[in-house]
């Protein structure tokens, strides 16, 4: 394991592929991945899969992690966006120069927390209209990285999203290629 630690924050209604793909890829890259439940240890995904989390949001600190990943899915992304504790954590992580990543509908959480203000972001088409904060630059790209903000379009881009997070964490291209080749993924 590296000394790198990533939080994947889950709320009821999350998109399972968008949470578990980064968890799997980053663990293969020897990153310590912690699944964090918004309010409970058992979180139900948008497609009925129940996932047991390692810890609850109330029991973590922004100093524990190098990055946070927010999976999309509805109402998961809205549940994250509506949490003042999530907004607080995102602002603390971003202020501490940590990576904040979101996929599919979850970029609304980054936008509404204020940390994506003026940043290039992408997400599931149409979700940009769910935001209460109009000051962002929606690109529609598959994956977008603007500084420490990483966003992706949706489930089909979960691998590309995961590898972009790995790059932002400083994992070597050689190691990324080894994991990708082992899974028959083109990077």
JSON list of C-alpha atoms in Angstrom, two decimals:
[
{"chain": "A", "resi": 1, "resn": "UNK", "atom": "CA", "xyz": [0.00, 0.00, 0.00]},
{"chain": "A", "resi": 2, "resn": "UNK", "atom": "CA", "xyz": [1.04, 3.55, -0.67]},
{"chain": "A", "resi": 3, "resn": "UNK", "atom": "CA", "xyz": [0.54, 6.26, 1.92]},
{"chain": "A", "resi": 4, "resn": "UNK", "atom": "CA", "xyz": [-2.23, 7.67, -0.26]},
{"chain": "A", "resi": 5, "resn": "UNK", "atom": "CA", "xyz": [-5.74, 7.50, 1.19]},
{"chain": "A", "resi": 6, "resn": "UNK", "atom": "CA", "xyz": [-8.98, 8.17, -0.67]},
{"chain": "A", "resi": 7, "resn": "UNK", "atom": "CA", "xyz": [-12.53, 8.53, 0.61]},
{"chain": "A", "resi": 8, "resn": "UNK", "atom": "CA", "xyz": [-15.47, 7.39, -1.53]},
{"chain": "A", "resi": 9, "resn": "UNK", "atom": "CA", "xyz": [-18.59, 8.93, -0.07]},
{"chain": "A", "resi": 10, "resn": "UNK", "atom": "CA", "xyz": [-21.82, 6.94, -0.47]},
{"chain": "A", "resi": 11, "resn": "UNK", "atom": "CA", "xyz": [-25.42, 8.04, 0.03]},
{"chain": "A", "resi": 12, "resn": "UNK", "atom": "CA", "xyz": [-28.57, 6.05, -0.66]},
{"chain": "A", "resi": 13, "resn": "UNK", "atom": "CA", "xyz": [-29.24, 6.04, -4.39]},
{"chain": "A", "resi": 14, "resn": "UNK", "atom": "CA", "xyz": [-25.57, 6.12, -5.51]},
{"chain": "A", "resi": 15, "resn": "UNK", "atom": "CA", "xyz": [-24.60, 4.60, -8.87]},
{"chain": "A", "resi": 16, "resn": "UNK", "atom": "CA", "xyz": [-22.84, 1.35, -8.00]},
{"chain": "A", "resi": 17, "resn": "UNK", "atom": "CA", "xyz": [-20.46, 1.21, -10.99]},
{"chain": "A", "resi": 18, "resn": "UNK", "atom": "CA", "xyz": [-19.31, 4.79, -10.37]},
{"chain": "A", "resi": 19, "resn": "UNK", "atom": "CA", "xyz": [-18.39, 3.97, -6.78]},
{"chain": "A", "resi": 20, "resn": "UNK", "atom": "CA", "xyz": [-16.96, 0.49, -7.08]},
{"chain": "A", "resi": 21, "resn": "UNK", "atom": "CA", "xyz": [-14.90, 1.00, -10.25]},
{"chain": "A", "resi": 22, "resn": "UNK", "atom": "CA", "xyz": [-12.72, 3.73, -8.69]},
{"chain": "A", "resi": 23, "resn": "UNK", "atom": "CA", "xyz": [-12.53, 1.70, -5.46]},
{"chain": "A", "resi": 24, "resn": "UNK", "atom": "CA", "xyz": [-11.31, -1.37, -7.35]},
{"chain": "A", "resi": 25, "resn": "UNK", "atom": "CA", "xyz": [-8.91, 0.42, -9.71]},
{"chain": "A", "resi": 26, "resn": "UNK", "atom": "CA", "xyz": [-7.34, 2.51, -6.94]},
{"chain": "A", "resi": 27, "resn": "UNK", "atom": "CA", "xyz": [-6.92, -0.50, -4.66]},
{"chain": "A", "resi": 28, "resn": "UNK", "atom": "CA", "xyz": [-5.19, -2.34, -7.51]},
{"chain": "A", "resi": 29, "resn": "UNK", "atom": "CA", "xyz": [-2.88, 0.69, -7.65]},
{"chain": "A", "resi": 30, "resn": "UNK", "atom": "CA", "xyz": [-2.21, 0.20, -3.92]},
{"chain": "A", "resi": 31, "resn": "UNK", "atom": "CA", "xyz": [-4.19, 3.22, -2.76]},
{"chain": "A", "resi": 32, "resn": "UNK", "atom": "CA", "xyz": [-5.94, 2.92, 0.60]},
{"chain": "A", "resi": 33, "resn": "UNK", "atom": "CA", "xyz": [-9.63, 3.34, -0.32]},
{"chain": "A", "resi": 34, "resn": "UNK", "atom": "CA", "xyz": [-12.19, 3.93, 2.43]},
{"chain": "A", "resi": 35, "resn": "UNK", "atom": "CA", "xyz": [-15.91, 3.63, 1.73]},
{"chain": "A", "resi": 36, "resn": "UNK", "atom": "CA", "xyz": [-17.69, 6.26, 3.82]},
{"chain": "A", "resi": 37, "resn": "UNK", "atom": "CA", "xyz": [-21.43, 6.18, 4.52]},
{"chain": "A", "resi": 38, "resn": "UNK", "atom": "CA", "xyz": [-23.31, 9.45, 4.65]},
{"chain": "A", "resi": 39, "resn": "UNK", "atom": "CA", "xyz": [-25.48, 8.44, 7.61]},
{"chain": "A", "resi": 40, "resn": "UNK", "atom": "CA", "xyz": [-25.47, 4.62, 7.88]},
{"chain": "A", "resi": 41, "resn": "UNK", "atom": "CA", "xyz": [-23.07, 1.74, 7.31]},
{"chain": "A", "resi": 42, "resn": "UNK", "atom": "CA", "xyz": [-25.43, -0.03, 4.88]},
{"chain": "A", "resi": 43, "resn": "UNK", "atom": "CA", "xyz": [-26.06, 2.03, 1.77]},
{"chain": "A", "resi": 44, "resn": "UNK", "atom": "CA", "xyz": [-28.50, 0.99, -0.97]},
{"chain": "A", "resi": 45, "resn": "UNK", "atom": "CA", "xyz": [-27.40, 1.79, -4.50]},
{"chain": "A", "resi": 46, "resn": "UNK", "atom": "CA", "xyz": [-29.62, 3.11, -7.26]},
{"chain": "A", "resi": 47, "resn": "UNK", "atom": "CA", "xyz": [-30.00, -0.42, -8.63]},
{"chain": "A", "resi": 48, "resn": "UNK", "atom": "CA", "xyz": [-30.71, -2.18, -5.35]},
{"chain": "A", "resi": 49, "resn": "UNK", "atom": "CA", "xyz": [-27.24, -3.35, -4.37]},
{"chain": "A", "resi": 50, "resn": "UNK", "atom": "CA", "xyz": [-26.48, -2.91, -0.67]},
{"chain": "A", "resi": 51, "resn": "UNK", "atom": "CA", "xyz": [-22.93, -1.89, 0.16]},
{"chain": "A", "resi": 52, "resn": "UNK", "atom": "CA", "xyz": [-21.40, -1.97, 3.63]},
{"chain": "A", "resi": 53, "resn": "UNK", "atom": "CA", "xyz": [-19.22, 1.05, 4.33]},
{"chain": "A", "resi": 54, "resn": "UNK", "atom": "CA", "xyz": [-16.05, 1.13, 6.41]},
{"chain": "A", "resi": 55, "resn": "UNK", "atom": "CA", "xyz": [-16.92, 4.22, 8.44]},
{"chain": "A", "resi": 56, "resn": "UNK", "atom": "CA", "xyz": [-19.47, 7.02, 8.71]},
{"chain": "A", "resi": 57, "resn": "UNK", "atom": "CA", "xyz": [-19.02, 10.61, 7.59]},
{"chain": "A", "resi": 58, "resn": "UNK", "atom": "CA", "xyz": [-19.40, 11.89, 11.16]},
{"chain": "A", "resi": 59, "resn": "UNK", "atom": "CA", "xyz": [-16.35, 9.82, 12.17]},
{"chain": "A", "resi": 60, "resn": "UNK", "atom": "CA", "xyz": [-13.84, 11.13, 9.62]},
{"chain": "A", "resi": 61, "resn": "UNK", "atom": "CA", "xyz": [-11.71, 14.22, 9.26]},
{"chain": "A", "resi": 62, "resn": "UNK", "atom": "CA", "xyz": [-10.57, 16.04, 6.14]},
{"chain": "A", "resi": 63, "resn": "UNK", "atom": "CA", "xyz": [-6.98, 15.51, 7.32]},
{"chain": "A", "resi": 64, "resn": "UNK", "atom": "CA", "xyz": [-7.44, 11.74, 6.89]},
{"chain": "A", "resi": 65, "resn": "UNK", "atom": "CA", "xyz": [-7.59, 11.81, 3.09]},
{"chain": "A", "resi": 66, "resn": "UNK", "atom": "CA", "xyz": [-5.70, 12.89, -0.03]},
{"chain": "A", "resi": 67, "resn": "UNK", "atom": "CA", "xyz": [-8.83, 12.83, -2.18]},
{"chain": "A", "resi": 68, "resn": "UNK", "atom": "CA", "xyz": [-12.59, 12.41, -2.10]},
{"chain": "A", "resi": 69, "resn": "UNK", "atom": "CA", "xyz": [-14.69, 10.72, -4.77]},
{"chain": "A", "resi": 70, "resn": "UNK", "atom": "CA", "xyz": [-18.41, 11.29, -5.16]},
{"chain": "A", "resi": 71, "resn": "UNK", "atom": "CA", "xyz": [-20.31, 8.76, -7.29]},
{"chain": "A", "resi": 72, "resn": "UNK", "atom": "CA", "xyz": [-23.38, 9.90, -9.15]},
{"chain": "A", "resi": 73, "resn": "UNK", "atom": "CA", "xyz": [-26.75, 8.28, -9.30]},
{"chain": "A", "resi": 74, "resn": "UNK", "atom": "CA", "xyz": [-30.06, 9.72, -8.28]},
{"chain": "A", "resi": 75, "resn": "UNK", "atom": "CA", "xyz": [-31.09, 10.41, -5.64]},
{"chain": "A", "resi": 76, "resn": "UNK", "atom": "CA", "xyz": [-27.56, 9.70, -4.32]},
{"chain": "A", "resi": 77, "resn": "UNK", "atom": "CA", "xyz": [-26.00, 12.88, -5.70]},
{"chain": "A", "resi": 78, "resn": "UNK", "atom": "CA", "xyz": [-28.89, 14.98, -4.41]},
{"chain": "A", "resi": 79, "resn": "UNK", "atom": "CA", "xyz": [-28.56, 13.35, -0.97]},
{"chain": "A", "resi": 80, "resn": "UNK", "atom": "CA", "xyz": [-24.87, 14.31, -0.94]},
{"chain": "A", "resi": 81, "resn": "UNK", "atom": "CA", "xyz": [-25.62, 17.84, -2.16]},
{"chain": "A", "resi": 82, "resn": "UNK", "atom": "CA", "xyz": [-28.22, 18.38, 0.56]},
{"chain": "A", "resi": 83, "resn": "UNK", "atom": "CA", "xyz": [-25.80, 17.49, 3.36]},
{"chain": "A", "resi": 84, "resn": "UNK", "atom": "CA", "xyz": [-24.14, 20.43, 5.12]},
{"chain": "A", "resi": 85, "resn": "UNK", "atom": "CA", "xyz": [-21.53, 17.98, 6.46]},
{"chain": "A", "resi": 86, "resn": "UNK", "atom": "CA", "xyz": [-20.57, 17.01, 2.90]},
{"chain": "A", "resi": 87, "resn": "UNK", "atom": "CA", "xyz": [-20.31, 20.66, 1.88]},
{"chain": "A", "resi": 88, "resn": "UNK", "atom": "CA", "xyz": [-18.12, 21.35, 4.90]},
{"chain": "A", "resi": 89, "resn": "UNK", "atom": "CA", "xyz": [-15.85, 18.34, 4.18]},
{"chain": "A", "resi": 90, "resn": "UNK", "atom": "CA", "xyz": [-15.47, 19.28, 0.51]},
{"chain": "A", "resi": 91, "resn": "UNK", "atom": "CA", "xyz": [-14.50, 22.84, 1.37]},
{"chain": "A", "resi": 92, "resn": "UNK", "atom": "CA", "xyz": [-11.99, 21.63, 3.97]},
{"chain": "A", "resi": 93, "resn": "UNK", "atom": "CA", "xyz": [-10.42, 19.15, 1.54]},
{"chain": "A", "resi": 94, "resn": "UNK", "atom": "CA", "xyz": [-10.26, 21.65, -1.29]},
{"chain": "A", "resi": 95, "resn": "UNK", "atom": "CA", "xyz": [-8.79, 24.35, 0.98]},
{"chain": "A", "resi": 96, "resn": "UNK", "atom": "CA", "xyz": [-6.11, 21.83, 2.01]},
{"chain": "A", "resi": 97, "resn": "UNK", "atom": "CA", "xyz": [-5.13, 21.27, -1.65]},
{"chain": "A", "resi": 98, "resn": "UNK", "atom": "CA", "xyz": [-6.72, 17.81, -1.83]},
{"chain": "A", "resi": 99, "resn": "UNK", "atom": "CA", "xyz": [-8.35, 16.26, -4.91]},
{"chain": "A", "resi": 100, "resn": "UNK", "atom": "CA", "xyz": [-12.14, 16.45, -5.22]},
{"chain": "A", "resi": 101, "resn": "UNK", "atom": "CA", "xyz": [-13.66, 14.18, -7.86]},
{"chain": "A", "resi": 102, "resn": "UNK", "atom": "CA", "xyz": [-17.24, 13.56, -8.93]},
{"chain": "A", "resi": 103, "resn": "UNK", "atom": "CA", "xyz": [-18.90, 11.59, -11.72]},
{"chain": "A", "resi": 104, "resn": "UNK", "atom": "CA", "xyz": [-22.26, 11.63, -13.51]},
{"chain": "A", "resi": 105, "resn": "UNK", "atom": "CA", "xyz": [-24.78, 13.63, -11.42]},
{"chain": "A", "resi": 106, "resn": "UNK", "atom": "CA", "xyz": [-22.36, 14.21, -8.51]},
{"chain": "A", "resi": 107, "resn": "UNK", "atom": "CA", "xyz": [-20.62, 17.29, -9.99]},
{"chain": "A", "resi": 108, "resn": "UNK", "atom": "CA", "xyz": [-23.70, 19.18, -8.73]},
{"chain": "A", "resi": 109, "resn": "UNK", "atom": "CA", "xyz": [-22.28, 18.59, -5.25]},
{"chain": "A", "resi": 110, "resn": "UNK", "atom": "CA", "xyz": [-18.96, 20.19, -6.20]},
{"chain": "A", "resi": 111, "resn": "UNK", "atom": "CA", "xyz": [-20.71, 23.11, -7.87]},
{"chain": "A", "resi": 112, "resn": "UNK", "atom": "CA", "xyz": [-23.15, 23.80, -5.07]},
{"chain": "A", "resi": 113, "resn": "UNK", "atom": "CA", "xyz": [-20.44, 23.53, -2.41]},
{"chain": "A", "resi": 114, "resn": "UNK", "atom": "CA", "xyz": [-18.69, 26.41, -4.16]},
{"chain": "A", "resi": 115, "resn": "UNK", "atom": "CA", "xyz": [-15.41, 24.63, -4.87]},
{"chain": "A", "resi": 116, "resn": "UNK", "atom": "CA", "xyz": [-16.03, 24.27, -8.62]},
{"chain": "A", "resi": 117, "resn": "UNK", "atom": "CA", "xyz": [-16.72, 27.94, -9.09]},
{"chain": "A", "resi": 118, "resn": "UNK", "atom": "CA", "xyz": [-15.20, 29.08, -12.37]},
{"chain": "A", "resi": 119, "resn": "UNK", "atom": "CA", "xyz": [-13.84, 25.56, -13.10]},
{"chain": "A", "resi": 120, "resn": "UNK", "atom": "CA", "xyz": [-14.29, 23.43, -16.20]},
{"chain": "A", "resi": 121, "resn": "UNK", "atom": "CA", "xyz": [-16.46, 20.47, -15.27]},
{"chain": "A", "resi": 122, "resn": "UNK", "atom": "CA", "xyz": [-18.46, 17.77, -16.96]},
{"chain": "A", "resi": 123, "resn": "UNK", "atom": "CA", "xyz": [-21.19, 15.40, -15.88]},
{"chain": "A", "resi": 124, "resn": "UNK", "atom": "CA", "xyz": [-24.21, 13.50, -17.04]},
{"chain": "A", "resi": 125, "resn": "UNK", "atom": "CA", "xyz": [-25.96, 15.59, -19.72]},
{"chain": "A", "resi": 126, "resn": "UNK", "atom": "CA", "xyz": [-28.72, 17.65, -18.16]},
{"chain": "A", "resi": 127, "resn": "UNK", "atom": "CA", "xyz": [-27.46, 17.46, -14.57]},
{"chain": "A", "resi": 128, "resn": "UNK", "atom": "CA", "xyz": [-25.83, 20.85, -14.95]},
{"chain": "A", "resi": 129, "resn": "UNK", "atom": "CA", "xyz": [-29.37, 22.20, -14.68]},
{"chain": "A", "resi": 130, "resn": "UNK", "atom": "CA", "xyz": [-29.78, 20.60, -11.22]},
{"chain": "A", "resi": 131, "resn": "UNK", "atom": "CA", "xyz": [-27.20, 22.94, -9.76]},
{"chain": "A", "resi": 132, "resn": "UNK", "atom": "CA", "xyz": [-28.12, 25.97, -7.70]},
{"chain": "A", "resi": 133, "resn": "UNK", "atom": "CA", "xyz": [-24.80, 27.57, -8.67]},
{"chain": "A", "resi": 134, "resn": "UNK", "atom": "CA", "xyz": [-24.56, 28.82, -12.28]},
{"chain": "A", "resi": 135, "resn": "UNK", "atom": "CA", "xyz": [-20.89, 29.90, -12.07]},
{"chain": "A", "resi": 136, "resn": "UNK", "atom": "CA", "xyz": [-19.17, 26.93, -13.69]},
{"chain": "A", "resi": 137, "resn": "UNK", "atom": "CA", "xyz": [-18.04, 25.96, -17.18]},
{"chain": "A", "resi": 138, "resn": "UNK", "atom": "CA", "xyz": [-19.83, 22.79, -18.27]},
{"chain": "A", "resi": 139, "resn": "UNK", "atom": "CA", "xyz": [-17.80, 21.18, -21.09]},
{"chain": "A", "resi": 140, "resn": "UNK", "atom": "CA", "xyz": [-19.61, 17.93, -21.86]},
{"chain": "A", "resi": 141, "resn": "UNK", "atom": "CA", "xyz": [-16.25, 16.12, -22.12]},
{"chain": "A", "resi": 142, "resn": "UNK", "atom": "CA", "xyz": [-15.95, 12.46, -21.08]},
{"chain": "A", "resi": 143, "resn": "UNK", "atom": "CA", "xyz": [-13.51, 13.34, -18.28]},
{"chain": "A", "resi": 144, "resn": "UNK", "atom": "CA", "xyz": [-12.46, 16.81, -17.21]},
{"chain": "A", "resi": 145, "resn": "UNK", "atom": "CA", "xyz": [-9.63, 17.86, -14.92]},
{"chain": "A", "resi": 146, "resn": "UNK", "atom": "CA", "xyz": [-9.26, 21.46, -13.87]},
{"chain": "A", "resi": 147, "resn": "UNK", "atom": "CA", "xyz": [-6.61, 21.71, -11.18]},
{"chain": "A", "resi": 148, "resn": "UNK", "atom": "CA", "xyz": [-7.69, 19.52, -8.27]},
{"chain": "A", "resi": 149, "resn": "UNK", "atom": "CA", "xyz": [-11.27, 19.13, -9.55]},
{"chain": "A", "resi": 150, "resn": "UNK", "atom": "CA", "xyz": [-11.90, 15.96, -11.59]},
{"chain": "A", "resi": 151, "resn": "UNK", "atom": "CA", "xyz": [-15.28, 15.19, -13.12]},
{"chain": "A", "resi": 152, "resn": "UNK", "atom": "CA", "xyz": [-16.63, 12.61, -15.56]},
{"chain": "A", "resi": 153, "resn": "UNK", "atom": "CA", "xyz": [-19.72, 12.13, -17.68]},
{"chain": "A", "resi": 154, "resn": "UNK", "atom": "CA", "xyz": [-21.09, 8.87, -16.31]},
{"chain": "A", "resi": 155, "resn": "UNK", "atom": "CA", "xyz": [-20.91, 5.14, -15.71]},
{"chain": "A", "resi": 156, "resn": "UNK", "atom": "CA", "xyz": [-19.30, 4.32, -19.08]},
{"chain": "A", "resi": 157, "resn": "UNK", "atom": "CA", "xyz": [-16.41, 6.63, -18.22]},
{"chain": "A", "resi": 158, "resn": "UNK", "atom": "CA", "xyz": [-15.74, 5.18, -14.75]},
{"chain": "A", "resi": 159, "resn": "UNK", "atom": "CA", "xyz": [-12.43, 3.58, -15.79]},
{"chain": "A", "resi": 160, "resn": "UNK", "atom": "CA", "xyz": [-11.10, 6.76, -17.44]},
{"chain": "A", "resi": 161, "resn": "UNK", "atom": "CA", "xyz": [-12.27, 8.73, -14.38]},
{"chain": "A", "resi": 162, "resn": "UNK", "atom": "CA", "xyz": [-10.47, 6.31, -12.04]},
{"chain": "A", "resi": 163, "resn": "UNK", "atom": "CA", "xyz": [-7.19, 6.51, -13.97]},
{"chain": "A", "resi": 164, "resn": "UNK", "atom": "CA", "xyz": [-7.36, 10.33, -14.07]},
{"chain": "A", "resi": 165, "resn": "UNK", "atom": "CA", "xyz": [-7.74, 10.35, -10.28]},
{"chain": "A", "resi": 166, "resn": "UNK", "atom": "CA", "xyz": [-4.73, 8.03, -10.06]},
{"chain": "A", "resi": 167, "resn": "UNK", "atom": "CA", "xyz": [-2.68, 10.45, -12.17]},
{"chain": "A", "resi": 168, "resn": "UNK", "atom": "CA", "xyz": [-3.72, 13.36, -9.96]},
{"chain": "A", "resi": 169, "resn": "UNK", "atom": "CA", "xyz": [-2.59, 11.35, -6.93]},
{"chain": "A", "resi": 170, "resn": "UNK", "atom": "CA", "xyz": [0.86, 11.03, -8.53]},
{"chain": "A", "resi": 171, "resn": "UNK", "atom": "CA", "xyz": [0.70, 7.35, -9.46]},
{"chain": "A", "resi": 172, "resn": "UNK", "atom": "CA", "xyz": [3.11, 6.57, -12.29]},
{"chain": "A", "resi": 173, "resn": "UNK", "atom": "CA", "xyz": [1.93, 6.03, -15.85]},
{"chain": "A", "resi": 174, "resn": "UNK", "atom": "CA", "xyz": [3.81, 2.72, -15.83]},
{"chain": "A", "resi": 175, "resn": "UNK", "atom": "CA", "xyz": [1.82, 1.43, -12.87]},
{"chain": "A", "resi": 176, "resn": "UNK", "atom": "CA", "xyz": [-1.44, 2.73, -14.36]},
{"chain": "A", "resi": 177, "resn": "UNK", "atom": "CA", "xyz": [-0.63, 0.98, -17.64]},
{"chain": "A", "resi": 178, "resn": "UNK", "atom": "CA", "xyz": [0.12, -2.30, -15.84]},
{"chain": "A", "resi": 179, "resn": "UNK", "atom": "CA", "xyz": [-3.26, -2.26, -14.09]},
{"chain": "A", "resi": 180, "resn": "UNK", "atom": "CA", "xyz": [-5.06, -1.19, -17.27]},
{"chain": "A", "resi": 181, "resn": "UNK", "atom": "CA", "xyz": [-3.33, -3.86, -19.38]},
{"chain": "A", "resi": 182, "resn": "UNK", "atom": "CA", "xyz": [-4.23, -6.51, -16.81]},
{"chain": "A", "resi": 183, "resn": "UNK", "atom": "CA", "xyz": [-7.89, -5.55, -17.18]},
{"chain": "A", "resi": 184, "resn": "UNK", "atom": "CA", "xyz": [-7.75, -5.13, -21.00]},
{"chain": "A", "resi": 185, "resn": "UNK", "atom": "CA", "xyz": [-8.47, -1.41, -20.69]},
{"chain": "A", "resi": 186, "resn": "UNK", "atom": "CA", "xyz": [-6.92, 1.08, -23.08]},
{"chain": "A", "resi": 187, "resn": "UNK", "atom": "CA", "xyz": [-5.47, 4.17, -21.33]}
]
